[in-house]
Coordinates of C-alpha atoms and ligand atoms in Angstrom, one line a residue:
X472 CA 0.0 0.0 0.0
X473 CA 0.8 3.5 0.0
X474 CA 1.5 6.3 2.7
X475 CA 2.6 8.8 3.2
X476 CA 6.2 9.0 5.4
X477 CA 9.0 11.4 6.4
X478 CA 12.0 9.6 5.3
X479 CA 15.8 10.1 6.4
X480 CA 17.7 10.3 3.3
X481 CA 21.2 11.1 4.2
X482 CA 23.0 12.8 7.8
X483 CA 22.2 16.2 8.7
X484 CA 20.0 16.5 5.7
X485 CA 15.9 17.4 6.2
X486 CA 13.6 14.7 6.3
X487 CA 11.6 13.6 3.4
X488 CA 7.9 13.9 3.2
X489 CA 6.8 11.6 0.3
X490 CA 4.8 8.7 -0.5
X491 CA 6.4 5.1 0.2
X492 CA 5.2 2.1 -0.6
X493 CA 4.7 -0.8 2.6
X494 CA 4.0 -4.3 2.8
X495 CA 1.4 -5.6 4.7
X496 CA 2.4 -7.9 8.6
X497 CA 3.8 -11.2 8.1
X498 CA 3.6 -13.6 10.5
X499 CA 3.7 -11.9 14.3
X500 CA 3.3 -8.9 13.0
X501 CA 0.6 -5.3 12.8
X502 CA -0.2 -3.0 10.3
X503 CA -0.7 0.2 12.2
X504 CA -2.3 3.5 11.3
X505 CA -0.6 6.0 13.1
X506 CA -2.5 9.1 14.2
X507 CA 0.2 11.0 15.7
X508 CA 3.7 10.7 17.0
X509 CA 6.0 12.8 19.0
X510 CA 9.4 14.4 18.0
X511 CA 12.0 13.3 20.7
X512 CA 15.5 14.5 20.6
X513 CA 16.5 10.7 19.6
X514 CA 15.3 11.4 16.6
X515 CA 17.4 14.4 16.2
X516 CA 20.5 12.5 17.3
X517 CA 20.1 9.6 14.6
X518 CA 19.4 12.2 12.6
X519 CA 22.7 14.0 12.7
X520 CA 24.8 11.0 11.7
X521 CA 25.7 10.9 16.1
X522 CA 24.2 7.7 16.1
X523 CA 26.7 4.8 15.6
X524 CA 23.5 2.6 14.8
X525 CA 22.1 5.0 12.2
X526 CA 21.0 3.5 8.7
X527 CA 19.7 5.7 5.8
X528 CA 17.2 5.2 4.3
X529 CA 15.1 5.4 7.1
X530 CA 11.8 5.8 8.5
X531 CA 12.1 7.9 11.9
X532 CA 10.1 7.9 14.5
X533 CA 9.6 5.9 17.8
X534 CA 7.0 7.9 20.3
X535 CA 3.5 7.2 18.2
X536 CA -0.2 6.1 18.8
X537 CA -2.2 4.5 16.7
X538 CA -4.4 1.6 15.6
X539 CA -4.4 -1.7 14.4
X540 CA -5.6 -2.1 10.8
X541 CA -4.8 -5.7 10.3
X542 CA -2.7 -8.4 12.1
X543 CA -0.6 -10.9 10.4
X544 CA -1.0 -15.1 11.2
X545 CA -0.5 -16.2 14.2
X546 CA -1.2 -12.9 16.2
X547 CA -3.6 -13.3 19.1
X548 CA -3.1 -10.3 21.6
X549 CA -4.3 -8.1 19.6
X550 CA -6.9 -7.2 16.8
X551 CA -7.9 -4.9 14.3
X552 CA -10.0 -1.7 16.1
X553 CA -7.4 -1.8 19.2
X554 CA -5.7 1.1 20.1
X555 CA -1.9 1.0 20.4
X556 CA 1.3 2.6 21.7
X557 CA 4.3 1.1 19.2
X558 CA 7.0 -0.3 21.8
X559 CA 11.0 0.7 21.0
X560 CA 11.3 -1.6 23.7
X561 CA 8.9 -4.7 23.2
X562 CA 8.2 -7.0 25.8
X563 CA 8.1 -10.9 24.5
X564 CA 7.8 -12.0 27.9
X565 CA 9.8 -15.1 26.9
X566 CA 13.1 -14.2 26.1
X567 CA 16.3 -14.3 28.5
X568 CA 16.1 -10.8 29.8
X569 CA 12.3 -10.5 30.5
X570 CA 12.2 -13.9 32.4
X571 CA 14.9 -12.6 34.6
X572 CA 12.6 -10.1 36.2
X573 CA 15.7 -7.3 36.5
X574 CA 15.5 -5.8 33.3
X575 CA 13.5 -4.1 31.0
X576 CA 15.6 -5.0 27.8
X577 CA 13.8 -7.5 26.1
X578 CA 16.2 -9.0 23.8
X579 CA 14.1 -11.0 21.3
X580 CA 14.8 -8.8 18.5
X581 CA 17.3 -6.0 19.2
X582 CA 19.4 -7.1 16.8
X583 CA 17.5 -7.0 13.8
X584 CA 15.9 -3.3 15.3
X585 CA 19.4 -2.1 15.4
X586 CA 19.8 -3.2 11.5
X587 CA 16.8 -0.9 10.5
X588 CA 14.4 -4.3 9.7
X589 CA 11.9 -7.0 10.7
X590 CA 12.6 -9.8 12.8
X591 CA 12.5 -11.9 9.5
X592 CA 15.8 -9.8 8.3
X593 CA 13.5 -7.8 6.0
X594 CA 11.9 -4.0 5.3
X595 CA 8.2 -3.8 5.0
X596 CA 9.1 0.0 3.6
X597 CA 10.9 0.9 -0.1
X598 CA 10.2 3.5 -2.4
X599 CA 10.3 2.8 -6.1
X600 CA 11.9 -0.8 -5.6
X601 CA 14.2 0.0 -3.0
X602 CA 14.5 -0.8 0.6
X603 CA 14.1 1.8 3.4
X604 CA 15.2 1.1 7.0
X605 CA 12.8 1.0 10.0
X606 CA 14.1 2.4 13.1
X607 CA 14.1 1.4 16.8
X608 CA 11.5 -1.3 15.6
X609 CA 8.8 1.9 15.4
X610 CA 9.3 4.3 11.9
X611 CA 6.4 6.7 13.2
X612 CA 7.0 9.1 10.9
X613 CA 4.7 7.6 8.7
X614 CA 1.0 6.9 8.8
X615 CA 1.2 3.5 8.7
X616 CA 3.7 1.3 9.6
X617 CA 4.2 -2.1 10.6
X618 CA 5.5 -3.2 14.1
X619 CA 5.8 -7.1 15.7
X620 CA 2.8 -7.9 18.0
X621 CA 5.4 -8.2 20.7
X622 CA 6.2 -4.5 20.2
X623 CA 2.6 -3.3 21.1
X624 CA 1.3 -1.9 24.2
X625 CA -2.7 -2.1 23.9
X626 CA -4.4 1.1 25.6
X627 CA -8.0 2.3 26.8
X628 CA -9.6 3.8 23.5
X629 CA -11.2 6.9 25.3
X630 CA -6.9 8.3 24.9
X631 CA -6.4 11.5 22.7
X632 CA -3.4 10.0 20.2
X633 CA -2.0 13.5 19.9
X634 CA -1.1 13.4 23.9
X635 CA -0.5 9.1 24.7
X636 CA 1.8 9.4 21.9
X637 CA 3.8 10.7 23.9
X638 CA 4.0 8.1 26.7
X639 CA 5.8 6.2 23.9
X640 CA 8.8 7.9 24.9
X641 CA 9.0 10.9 26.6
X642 CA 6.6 10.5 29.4
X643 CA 7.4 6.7 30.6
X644 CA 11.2 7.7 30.5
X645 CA 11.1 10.6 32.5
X646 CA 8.3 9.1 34.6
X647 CA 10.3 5.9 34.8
X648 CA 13.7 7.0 35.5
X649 CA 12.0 8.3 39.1
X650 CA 10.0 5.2 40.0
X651 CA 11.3 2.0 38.3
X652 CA 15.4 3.0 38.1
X653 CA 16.1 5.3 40.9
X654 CA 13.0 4.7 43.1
X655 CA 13.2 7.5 44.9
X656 CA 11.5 8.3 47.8
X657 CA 9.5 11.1 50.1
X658 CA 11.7 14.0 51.4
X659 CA 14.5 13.4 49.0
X660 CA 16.6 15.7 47.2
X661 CA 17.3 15.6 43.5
X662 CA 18.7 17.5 40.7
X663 CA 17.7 17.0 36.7
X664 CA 20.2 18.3 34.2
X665 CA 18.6 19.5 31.1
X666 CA 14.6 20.9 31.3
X667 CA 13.3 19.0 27.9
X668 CA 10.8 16.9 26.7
X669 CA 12.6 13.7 29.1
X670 CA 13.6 16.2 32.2
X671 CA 10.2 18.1 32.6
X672 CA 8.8 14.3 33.0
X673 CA 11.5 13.7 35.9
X674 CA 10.5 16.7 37.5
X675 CA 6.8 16.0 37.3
X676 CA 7.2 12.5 38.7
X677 CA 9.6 13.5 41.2
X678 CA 7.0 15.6 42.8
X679 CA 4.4 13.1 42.5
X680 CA 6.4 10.6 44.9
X681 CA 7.4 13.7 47.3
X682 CA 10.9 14.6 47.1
X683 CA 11.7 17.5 49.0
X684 CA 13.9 19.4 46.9
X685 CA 13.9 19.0 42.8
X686 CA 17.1 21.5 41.4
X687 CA 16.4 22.1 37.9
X688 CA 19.6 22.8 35.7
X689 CA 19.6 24.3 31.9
X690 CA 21.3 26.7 29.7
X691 CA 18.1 28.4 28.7
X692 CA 16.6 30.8 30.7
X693 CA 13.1 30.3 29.6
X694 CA 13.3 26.5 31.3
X695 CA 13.1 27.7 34.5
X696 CA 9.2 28.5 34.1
X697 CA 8.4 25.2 32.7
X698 CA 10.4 23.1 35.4
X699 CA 8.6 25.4 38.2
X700 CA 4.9 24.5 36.3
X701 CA 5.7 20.8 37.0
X702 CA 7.3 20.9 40.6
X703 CA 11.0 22.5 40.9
X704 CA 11.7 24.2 43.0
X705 CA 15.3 25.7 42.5
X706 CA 16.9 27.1 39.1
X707 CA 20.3 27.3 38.4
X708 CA 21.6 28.3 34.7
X709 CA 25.3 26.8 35.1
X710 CA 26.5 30.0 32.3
X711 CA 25.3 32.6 35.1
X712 CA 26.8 31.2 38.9
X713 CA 30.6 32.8 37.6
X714 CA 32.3 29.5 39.1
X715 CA 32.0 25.7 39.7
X716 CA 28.7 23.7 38.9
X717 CA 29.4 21.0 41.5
X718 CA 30.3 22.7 44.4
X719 CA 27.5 25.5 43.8
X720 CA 24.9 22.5 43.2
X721 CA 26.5 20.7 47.0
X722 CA 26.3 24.1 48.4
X723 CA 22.4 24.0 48.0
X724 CA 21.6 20.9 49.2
X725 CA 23.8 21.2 52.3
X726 CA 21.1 21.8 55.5
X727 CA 20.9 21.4 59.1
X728 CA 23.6 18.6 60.7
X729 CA 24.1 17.6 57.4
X730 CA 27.5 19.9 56.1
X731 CA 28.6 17.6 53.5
X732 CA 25.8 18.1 50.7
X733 CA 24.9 16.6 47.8
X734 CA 21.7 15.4 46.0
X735 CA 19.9 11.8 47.2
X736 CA 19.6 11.4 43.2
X737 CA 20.7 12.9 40.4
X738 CA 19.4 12.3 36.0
X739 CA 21.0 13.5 33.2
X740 CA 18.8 14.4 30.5
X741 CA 21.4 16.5 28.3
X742 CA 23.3 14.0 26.8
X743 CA 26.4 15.6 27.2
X744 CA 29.3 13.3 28.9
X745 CA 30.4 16.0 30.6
X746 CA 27.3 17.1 32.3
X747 CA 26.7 13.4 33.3
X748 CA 30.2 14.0 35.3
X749 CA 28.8 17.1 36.8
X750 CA 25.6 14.8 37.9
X751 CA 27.7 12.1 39.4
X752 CA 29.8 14.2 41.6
X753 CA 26.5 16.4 42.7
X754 CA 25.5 13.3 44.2
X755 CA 26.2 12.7 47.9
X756 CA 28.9 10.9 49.0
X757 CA 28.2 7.8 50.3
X758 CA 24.9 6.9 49.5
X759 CA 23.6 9.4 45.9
X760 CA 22.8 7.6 42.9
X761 CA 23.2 8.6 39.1
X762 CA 20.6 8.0 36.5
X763 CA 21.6 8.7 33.0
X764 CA 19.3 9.3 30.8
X765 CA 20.7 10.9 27.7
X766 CA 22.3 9.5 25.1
X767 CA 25.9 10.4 24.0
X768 CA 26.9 10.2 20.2
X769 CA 29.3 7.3 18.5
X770 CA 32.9 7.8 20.4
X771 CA 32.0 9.7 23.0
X772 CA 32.9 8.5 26.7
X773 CA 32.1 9.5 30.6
X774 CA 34.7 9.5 33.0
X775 CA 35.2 10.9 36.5
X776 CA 37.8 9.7 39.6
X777 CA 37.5 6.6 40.6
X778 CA 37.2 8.3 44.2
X779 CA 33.8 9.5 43.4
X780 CA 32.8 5.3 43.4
X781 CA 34.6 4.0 45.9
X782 CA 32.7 7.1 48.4
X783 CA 29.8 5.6 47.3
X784 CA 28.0 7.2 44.7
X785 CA 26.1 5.1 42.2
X786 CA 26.2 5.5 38.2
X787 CA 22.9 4.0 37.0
X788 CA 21.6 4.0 33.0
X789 CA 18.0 3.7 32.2
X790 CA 16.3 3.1 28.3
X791 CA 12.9 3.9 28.0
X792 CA 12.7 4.2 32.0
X793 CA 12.7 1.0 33.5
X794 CA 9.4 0.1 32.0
X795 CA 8.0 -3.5 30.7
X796 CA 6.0 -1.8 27.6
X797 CA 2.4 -4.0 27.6
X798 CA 2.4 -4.6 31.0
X799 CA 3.4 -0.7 32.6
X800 CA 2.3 1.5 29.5
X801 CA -1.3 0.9 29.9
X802 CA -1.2 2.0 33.8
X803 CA 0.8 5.6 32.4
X804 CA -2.2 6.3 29.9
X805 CA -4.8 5.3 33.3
X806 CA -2.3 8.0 35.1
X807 CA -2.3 10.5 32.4
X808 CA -6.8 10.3 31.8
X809 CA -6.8 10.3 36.2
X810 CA -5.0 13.3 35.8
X811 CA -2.1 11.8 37.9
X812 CA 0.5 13.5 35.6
X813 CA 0.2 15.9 33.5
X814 CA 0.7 15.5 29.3
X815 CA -1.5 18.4 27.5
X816 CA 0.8 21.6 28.3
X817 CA 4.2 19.7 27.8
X818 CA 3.0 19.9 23.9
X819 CA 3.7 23.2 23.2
X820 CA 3.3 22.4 19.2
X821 CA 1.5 20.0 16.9
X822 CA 1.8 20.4 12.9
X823 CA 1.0 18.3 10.1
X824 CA 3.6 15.4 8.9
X825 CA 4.6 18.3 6.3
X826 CA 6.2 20.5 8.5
X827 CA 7.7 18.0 10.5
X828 CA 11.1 19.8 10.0
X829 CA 9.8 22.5 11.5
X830 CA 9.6 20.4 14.6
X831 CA 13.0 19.5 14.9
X832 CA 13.9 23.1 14.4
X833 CA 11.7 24.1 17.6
X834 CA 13.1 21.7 19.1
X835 CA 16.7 22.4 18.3
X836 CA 16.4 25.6 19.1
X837 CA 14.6 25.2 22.7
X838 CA 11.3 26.6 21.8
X839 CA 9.2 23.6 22.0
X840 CA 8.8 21.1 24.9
X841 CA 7.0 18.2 22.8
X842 CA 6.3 18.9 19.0
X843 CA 3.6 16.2 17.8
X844 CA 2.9 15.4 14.0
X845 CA -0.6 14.7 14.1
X846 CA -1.9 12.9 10.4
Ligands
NAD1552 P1 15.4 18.2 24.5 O1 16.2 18.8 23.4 O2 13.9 18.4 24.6 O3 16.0 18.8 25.9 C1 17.3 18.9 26.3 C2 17.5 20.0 27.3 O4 18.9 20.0 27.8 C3 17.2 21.4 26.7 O5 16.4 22.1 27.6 C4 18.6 22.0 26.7 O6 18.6 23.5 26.9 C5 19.3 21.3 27.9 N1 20.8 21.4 27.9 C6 21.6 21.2 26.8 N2 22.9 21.3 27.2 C7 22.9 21.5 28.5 C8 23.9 21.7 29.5 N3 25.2 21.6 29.1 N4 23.5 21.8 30.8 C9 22.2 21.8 31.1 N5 21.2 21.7 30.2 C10 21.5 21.5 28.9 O7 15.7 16.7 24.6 P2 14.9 15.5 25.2 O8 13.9 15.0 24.3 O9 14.4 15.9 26.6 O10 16.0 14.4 25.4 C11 17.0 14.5 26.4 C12 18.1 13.4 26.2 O11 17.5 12.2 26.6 C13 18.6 13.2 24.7 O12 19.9 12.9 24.8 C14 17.7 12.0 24.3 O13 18.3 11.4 23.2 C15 17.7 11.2 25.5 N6 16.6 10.2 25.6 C16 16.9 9.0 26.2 C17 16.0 8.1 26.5 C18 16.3 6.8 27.2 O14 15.5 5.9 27.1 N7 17.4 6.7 27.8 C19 14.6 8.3 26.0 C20 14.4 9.5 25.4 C21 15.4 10.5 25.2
AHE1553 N1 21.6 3.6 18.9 C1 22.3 4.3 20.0 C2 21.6 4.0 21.3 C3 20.4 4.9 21.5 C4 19.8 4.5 22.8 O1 20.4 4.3 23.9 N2 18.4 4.5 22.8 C5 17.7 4.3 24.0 C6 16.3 4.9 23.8 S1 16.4 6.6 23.4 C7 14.8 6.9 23.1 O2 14.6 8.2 22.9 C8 17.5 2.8 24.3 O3 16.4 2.3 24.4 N3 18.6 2.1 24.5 C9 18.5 0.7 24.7 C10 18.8 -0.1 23.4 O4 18.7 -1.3 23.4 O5 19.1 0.6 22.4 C11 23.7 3.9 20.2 O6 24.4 4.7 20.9 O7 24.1 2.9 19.5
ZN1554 ZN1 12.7 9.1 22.5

């Protein structure tokens, strides 16, 4: 069939928009019609030619909602009608890493995910005869693509698309990173590096499980409003304090008996190894723990002393924030429609698929929290 997609065509160049032809699911597999999808600075970073897994051709995209047109043999969890969230992360619920009950890194098909096709080695997507890539599994940057059933997370259909979309992504990461990696708890104190579309979500679910003390930290100014709207409750621009992030951050934290100082928990949602330092050694000797969240382009490494270890602070990673996609993603849309967290004024923008470069430029330029491309 035909439909119309953005496609990647080369590094740093725009996206696409034109029609591309896609085959219908095989065996284990959807056809999805996607009603809107989210623009998430992963998509950027492939984009740019950062990504050391990065393919082109390819079909962008992995924070969508949509619903299932037609299912391929052998799929029984799902049917045409249901509304979905595609899954970056699936959850097979058979497969080495999801047995083991510590993990949310299903491994069933990573490999072929990170070679931009199926799980059968093949591309639903070409144009004109040739192959396009998927990516992450997803390619939401068209209106319909094709996922594996195992890569579906079914939600309630009373959901607005153009907000659940992004709980593909944005939301559960954020969200995530606080409950399922970090766990943090009442009374703590945290810092989040970076006010985005993944920090705003940290700050927002730090203050929904009661910490204390949430120190927002961003280049831009204009953050400090929107990470006060969800909970901060401190600012600090590191270009403006005229001297050393860490010690500055320590400084505010230190209170009462407690001289030393240092945050309980820490995320970095910048992506930038050297903020990630910064975040570790904000932490709190002894006991603070460091979530990274961002992710750093091909060649690029984090280091810090080996001191800052052995006093016990914790370096932590989290993809997709901890979360088992069918099983947890259903309970974030409940959360979102009980009006638990908050979605609507993160998306500052929505456009058509059209101007879908337009949302990478708001986005690159720090005027949009969430851009959504709603078909
Ligand atoms: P975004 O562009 O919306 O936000 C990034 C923010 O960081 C901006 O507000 C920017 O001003 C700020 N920033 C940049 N440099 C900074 C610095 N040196 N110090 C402080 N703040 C700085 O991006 P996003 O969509 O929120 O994504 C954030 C990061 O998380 C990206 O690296 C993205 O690829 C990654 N990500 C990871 C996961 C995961 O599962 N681990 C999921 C989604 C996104
Ligand atoms: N391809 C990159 C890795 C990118 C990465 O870490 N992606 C996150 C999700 S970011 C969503 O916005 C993730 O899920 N990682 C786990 C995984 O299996 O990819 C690279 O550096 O090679
Ligand atoms: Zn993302």
């Amino acid at each position: 069939m035909d439909v119309r997609a953005a496609v990647a065509v080369g590094a740093g160049k725009p996206l696409e928009v034109t029609t591309v032809q896609l085959e219908g699911p095989k065996a284990g597999e959807v056809l999805v019609e996607i009603k809107a999808t989210g623009i998430c600075h992963t998509d950027w970073f492939t984009l740019s030619g950062e990504d050391p897994e990065g393919l082109f051709p390819a079909i962008l995209g992995h924070e969508g909602a949509g619903v299932i047109v037609e299912v391929g043999p052998g799929v029984t969890s799902v049917k045409p009608g249901d509304h979905v969230i595609p899954l970056y992360t699936p959850e097979c619920r058979q497969c080495p890493s999801c047995l083991s009950r510590k993990t949310n890194l299903c491994t069933s098909i990573r490999a072929t995910q990170g070679q931009g096709v199926m799980p059968d080695g093949t591309s639903r997507f070409s144009i004109g005869g040739k192959k396009i890539h998927h990516y992450m599994g997803t390619s939401t940057f068209a209106n319909y693509t094709v996922l594996p059933e195992i890569a579906v997370a079914k939600v309630r259909e009373d959901a607005p698309f153009d907000k659940i979309c992004y709980i593909g992504c944005g939301v559960t990461t954020g969200v995530g990173a606080v409950i399922n990696t970090a766990k943090v708890e009442p009374g703590a104190k945290a810092i989040v590096f970076g006010l985005g579309g993944i920090g705003l979500n940290v700050i927002q679910a730090l203050r929904l499980v009661g910490a204390d003390m949430i120190i927002g930290v961003d280049i831009n100014n204009d953050k400090k409003a929107w990470g006060e709207r969800f909970g901060m409750t401190h600012f600090v621009n590191p270009t403006e304090i005229g001297g050393d992030l860490v010690p500055y951050l320590v400084n505010m934290t230190k209170k009462g008996a407690d001289q030393i100082g240092g945050a309980d928990y820490t995320f970095d949602c910048t992506g930038n190894t050297k903020v990630m330092r910064q975040a570790l050694e904000a932490c709190h000797r002894g006991w603070g723990e460091s979530i990274i969240i961002g992710v750093a382009g091909a060649g690029q490494e984090i280091s810090t002393r080996p001191f800052q270890l052995v006093t016990g602070r914790t370096w932590k990673g989290t993809a997709f924030g901890g979360a088992r996609g069918r099983t947890d993603v259903p309970k974030i849309v409940d959360w979102y429609m009980e009006g638990k967290i908050e979605i609507d004024p993160m998306i500052t923008h929505t456009m058509p698929l059209e101007d879908i470069n337009k949302g990478f430029d708001l986005m690159h330029h720090g005027e949009s929290v969430r851009g959504v491309v709603v078909f």
